[in-house]
Amino acid sequence: SMKTLDLATGKTKTLVDVSHGVARDPDIHYDGKRIVFAMRRRRDEDYHIYEINVDGSGLKQLTTMAGVSDFDPVYLPNDSIVFSSTREPKYNMCSRDHSANLYRMNGDGSNVFRITRNTLFDNHPEVMPDGRILYARWEYVDRNFGDAHGLWVVNPDGTGQAIYWGNNTAVPGAVFNAHVLPNSHRVLGIFGQ
């Protein structure tokens, strides 16, 4: 389930009840009135992108493509949405899991197009103050697990892809779940080794 918490009272309110599935990756719109998130209603269903008002009304499904998973959605200032998706079928080279790239769509779910073309996994997009998108990118380097997981940036139209802080290093081995700190270019993440 996806819930809200009133910090003043400590009371919670259920926005979406998914007793046999998962609601994940919520992102609040800049106006504070809507939430975009990924959900699958059952274990055998793929993830799709949904939007709901913060009061729990107006639930609508934005993506519906069969056989793919859409997840990690974030709003852009112009009301479009960036998200990770397995829309182009490809597989991790050392296992059998599907890989994802970043896509962008209009706020109503129309005009979906791909903005990254990594051979493996691009996920956890975050909007930076300058409008670029920070994201986690897994490169297949055929060496080791760690330093192939770096932070990258891309413009919302797919141009200007670059590693976020120069060359990736062995220490830290990987950065996970990076979030841009409000009103700064600083990033908070989990360093892995």
XYZ file of C-alpha atoms in Angstrom:
193
model
C 0.000 0.000 0.000
C 0.981 3.623 -0.437
C 0.183 5.857 2.517
C 0.626 9.434 3.647
C 1.688 10.446 7.145
C 0.483 13.592 8.884
C 3.556 14.593 10.875
C 1.508 16.827 13.187
C -0.898 14.096 14.283
C 1.016 10.918 13.472
C -2.008 9.588 11.569
C -1.652 7.738 8.286
C -4.008 7.627 5.323
C -4.002 4.924 2.664
C -3.870 6.428 -0.834
C -3.595 3.155 -2.754
C -4.317 -0.287 -1.346
C -2.455 -3.010 -3.197
C -2.912 -6.075 -1.045
C -1.551 -8.507 -3.686
C 0.945 -6.212 -5.397
C 3.338 -3.333 -4.861
C 3.142 0.467 -5.110
C 6.624 2.013 -5.253
C 8.768 4.991 -6.311
C 6.440 7.893 -5.385
C 7.408 11.379 -6.577
C 5.429 14.487 -5.605
C 4.646 17.043 -8.298
C 6.080 20.541 -7.988
C 2.615 21.902 -7.184
C 2.307 19.479 -4.225
C -1.081 18.219 -5.462
C -0.198 15.033 -7.374
C 1.962 11.956 -6.942
C 3.364 9.804 -9.738
C 4.405 6.247 -8.860
C 4.892 2.721 -10.194
C 2.531 -0.101 -9.311
C 1.714 -3.674 -10.090
C -1.579 -4.905 -8.696
C -0.623 -8.589 -8.655
C 2.587 -10.555 -8.486
C 2.240 -11.759 -12.098
C 1.687 -8.249 -13.510
C 4.272 -5.792 -14.839
C 4.867 -2.396 -13.247
C 3.101 0.568 -14.848
C 3.146 4.287 -14.085
C 0.169 5.800 -12.244
C -0.766 9.213 -10.937
C -2.995 10.113 -7.991
C -3.981 13.302 -6.193
C -2.454 13.717 -2.730
C -5.926 13.375 -1.188
C -6.290 9.881 -2.726
C -8.696 10.864 -5.513
C -8.211 10.701 -9.268
C -6.131 7.534 -9.634
C -5.183 7.103 -13.299
C -2.900 4.712 -15.122
C -0.437 6.495 -17.447
C 1.416 3.561 -19.057
C -0.102 0.285 -20.230
C 2.394 -1.475 -22.505
C 2.138 -5.242 -22.079
C 5.206 -7.321 -21.250
C 7.353 -4.431 -19.959
C 7.922 -2.801 -16.600
C 7.805 0.988 -16.162
C 9.113 2.277 -12.813
C 11.112 5.045 -11.035
C 9.012 7.950 -12.377
C 9.890 11.592 -11.639
C 8.173 14.786 -12.699
C 10.029 17.360 -14.766
C 9.234 21.072 -14.258
C 7.356 21.160 -17.599
C 4.916 18.433 -16.408
C 6.513 15.657 -18.442
C 7.690 12.501 -16.646
C 10.981 10.611 -16.859
C 10.990 6.931 -15.888
C 12.915 3.674 -16.264
C 11.493 1.021 -18.544
C 12.263 -2.393 -20.010
C 10.569 -1.391 -23.294
C 13.512 -2.383 -25.466
C 14.061 -6.081 -24.794
C 17.626 -6.776 -23.703
C 19.185 -8.799 -20.965
C 21.960 -8.441 -18.446
C 24.935 -10.256 -19.944
C 25.799 -12.213 -16.789
C 22.261 -13.146 -15.744
C 18.805 -13.361 -17.229
C 17.178 -10.228 -15.849
C 15.788 -7.517 -18.122
C 17.633 -4.243 -18.490
C 16.050 -0.783 -18.450
C 16.742 2.615 -19.983
C 15.302 6.051 -19.269
C 12.243 7.273 -21.166
C 10.281 10.492 -21.131
C 6.556 11.019 -21.718
C 3.983 13.760 -21.515
C 2.156 14.077 -18.195
C -0.869 12.241 -19.616
C 1.221 9.209 -20.682
C 1.415 10.107 -24.374
C 4.494 10.602 -26.580
C 6.790 8.076 -24.862
C 10.349 8.198 -26.169
C 13.691 6.846 -25.076
C 16.388 9.211 -23.807
C 19.219 6.796 -22.846
C 20.630 3.831 -24.751
C 22.783 1.988 -22.246
C 23.341 -1.712 -22.874
C 22.452 -2.453 -19.271
C 20.533 -0.636 -16.567
C 19.623 3.056 -16.115
C 17.406 3.867 -13.138
C 16.662 6.131 -10.155
C 16.349 9.403 -12.122
C 16.412 12.670 -10.146
C 15.950 16.196 -11.489
C 18.850 18.545 -10.802
C 18.414 22.309 -10.262
C 19.861 23.032 -13.736
C 17.262 20.752 -15.393
C 19.555 17.811 -16.104
C 18.584 14.345 -14.927
C 20.898 12.526 -12.548
C 20.598 8.745 -12.769
C 22.310 5.496 -11.816
C 23.921 3.714 -14.735
C 25.296 0.191 -14.761
C 27.982 -0.317 -17.385
C 29.027 -3.833 -18.318
C 32.800 -3.790 -18.012
C 33.482 -7.529 -17.665
C 35.801 -6.851 -14.699
C 34.007 -6.655 -11.397
C 30.702 -5.680 -9.905
C 31.451 -2.441 -8.111
C 32.923 0.349 -10.164
C 30.644 -0.299 -13.109
C 27.813 1.425 -11.176
C 28.202 5.158 -11.597
C 26.118 8.306 -11.478
C 25.435 9.917 -14.835
C 23.567 12.967 -16.084
C 21.506 13.552 -19.216
C 19.386 16.390 -20.565
C 15.644 15.652 -20.706
C 15.860 15.326 -24.506
C 18.590 12.653 -24.306
C 21.544 14.889 -25.194
C 24.587 15.598 -23.055
C 25.033 12.195 -21.441
C 28.065 12.292 -19.157
C 29.398 10.707 -16.018
C 28.523 12.901 -13.030
C 31.892 13.309 -11.294
C 34.606 12.414 -13.803
C 36.053 8.938 -13.951
C 34.510 6.165 -11.946
C 36.837 4.781 -9.298
C 37.195 1.535 -7.396
C 36.432 3.417 -4.163
C 33.592 4.035 -3.756
C 32.701 0.932 -5.673
C 29.174 2.060 -6.484
C 26.697 4.759 -5.569
C 23.118 3.673 -4.956
C 19.829 5.568 -4.451
C 21.319 9.010 -5.092
C 19.097 12.003 -4.351
C 19.714 15.641 -5.175
C 19.605 17.810 -2.059
C 17.066 20.634 -2.442
C 18.374 23.964 -3.759
C 21.886 22.634 -4.404
C 24.013 20.556 -6.737
C 24.961 18.304 -3.855
C 23.919 14.654 -3.959
C 23.263 12.236 -1.124
C 23.689 8.532 -1.861
C 24.783 5.195 -0.470
C 28.390 4.265 -1.237
C 28.960 0.560 -1.815
C 32.149 -1.405 -2.002
